[in-house]
Amino acid sequence: MGGRYYIIGYIAAGISAIAFLWISGGRAEASNLFGDVDCNEIVSSVDAVLILQLDTALIGSLPCENKSDLDEDGTTDSTDALTVLQFEAQLIVSVDPPSVALADMTPGQCPSGGGLSDGGVLANEILAPESSGVFLNLERRDRLAEEIDAVLAAIRSKKPDLSHISPRPNVPPGQLLLSASPSLSEAIRDLLAGDPERVTFVTGHASFDLLNARFGLVDFTAIFVRVLPELPVALSLCFPNHLNSSAAAAAFEALEEVAQAVPDSLLGDGPDIELLKRDETWYVILEDAEGDCPSGCSGPLHFFRVSGETVTRVDEAEARSEPAFVELVQRFGP
Ligand SMILES: [Ca+2]
Ligand SMILES: [Ca+2]
């Protein structure tokens, strides 16, 4: 009998100790993540609720309060809570304060094609027009990219002589072009007057810095004429490759310090791929063209239908009477 009471007492003491640690926030004293104010190594709506409770004085402190001021305005409030909620909803890719998110950049290192496979480039082009957010749904994009890569692999294994043809993205994944206002231009020129290899890209223009941080700026290139400081600085910014470029450009253009923002774009012409899916069939056109053609050029078109593993080459005359192919041909322009 005495032994059983001893065990129950022991368990009760353990529960009290855990409860005490929970309430006092003593179960962890530090977190490596900004926004993780309860120090559980996850940034979630629970953290947002805690920040709101602090802001409304329902609680007096946060276990990891040093991770709570996400916009570096010196206070922890509902704006910081909203940032955590936006992150959880995948509307932004980073909650890090600008001084952390934008530290130690080496200008001019944008990965070509955003580092995407051919399927990834085409998946972005398919999803962007039907997405209103600043980012495409990453899981959906990656699933679609995988499916398209398999379609292209099937065509290339049947027609190896067309393997050199890759999609030519209208918009390089993740890239934006900006023209800065005079005061932002001046701030950027000052930043780049220091070590050009390692730049903390915080310009002091809070809204601009915050958008760069939230959209996960990976790298940038500034274009300006040193001897003509009155000319505005043009910026090429690169972000994660599931950026929805036109929505992101609109968000930047709404800022006072940005004169103009547009998705980056490729000029000229060259080999290209266009495709679409109807029911369970992929309709694919490969355009062959010699190299890069800055003044425009077009080569022969190759038509394919792909269902599962089955690749069917379609004669051009037959393809031009199929609505799906007719729609695709129009994308190659005149
Ligand atoms: Ca947390
Ligand atoms: Ca704040």
Short mmCIF file of N, CA and C and ligand atoms in Angstrom, two decimals, residues 51 68-81 83 214, ligand 2:
data_model
loop_
_atom_site.label_atom_id
_atom_site.label_comp_id
_atom_site.label_asym_id
_atom_site.label_seq_id
_atom_site.Cartn_x
_atom_site.Cartn_y
_atom_site.Cartn_z
N ILE A 51 2.02 36.85 -28.70
CA ILE A 51 2.42 38.25 -28.94
C ILE A 51 1.22 39.19 -28.73
N SER A 68 10.85 38.59 -30.72
CA SER A 68 9.47 39.01 -31.02
C SER A 68 9.34 40.28 -31.87
N ASP A 69 10.36 41.13 -31.91
CA ASP A 69 10.22 42.40 -32.65
C ASP A 69 10.67 42.19 -34.10
N LEU A 70 9.75 41.71 -34.92
CA LEU A 70 10.12 41.23 -36.25
C LEU A 70 10.34 42.34 -37.26
N ASP A 71 9.76 43.52 -37.00
CA ASP A 71 9.98 44.63 -37.95
C ASP A 71 10.97 45.64 -37.39
N GLU A 72 11.59 45.31 -36.27
CA GLU A 72 12.64 46.16 -35.66
C GLU A 72 12.17 47.59 -35.44
N ASP A 73 10.91 47.74 -34.98
CA ASP A 73 10.45 49.11 -34.70
C ASP A 73 10.53 49.40 -33.20
N GLY A 74 11.14 48.48 -32.45
CA GLY A 74 11.37 48.73 -31.02
C GLY A 74 10.22 48.30 -30.12
N THR A 75 9.11 47.82 -30.70
CA THR A 75 8.02 47.33 -29.86
C THR A 75 7.54 45.98 -30.35
N THR A 76 6.90 45.24 -29.45
CA THR A 76 6.29 43.97 -29.81
C THR A 76 4.80 44.19 -29.81
N ASP A 77 4.19 44.13 -30.98
CA ASP A 77 2.76 44.43 -31.05
C ASP A 77 2.06 43.61 -32.12
N SER A 78 0.81 44.03 -32.44
CA SER A 78 -0.01 43.24 -33.35
C SER A 78 0.60 43.13 -34.76
N THR A 79 1.42 44.10 -35.15
CA THR A 79 2.09 44.01 -36.46
C THR A 79 3.01 42.79 -36.50
N ASP A 80 3.70 42.57 -35.40
CA ASP A 80 4.59 41.40 -35.34
C ASP A 80 3.77 40.11 -35.34
N ALA A 81 2.64 40.13 -34.63
CA ALA A 81 1.76 38.95 -34.61
C ALA A 81 1.24 38.64 -36.02
N THR A 83 2.65 39.32 -38.82
CA THR A 83 3.74 38.76 -39.63
C THR A 83 3.84 37.25 -39.42
N ARG A 214 10.70 40.13 -46.01
CA ARG A 214 9.54 39.22 -46.01
C ARG A 214 9.49 38.32 -47.23
CA CA B 2 7.68 45.32 -33.86
#
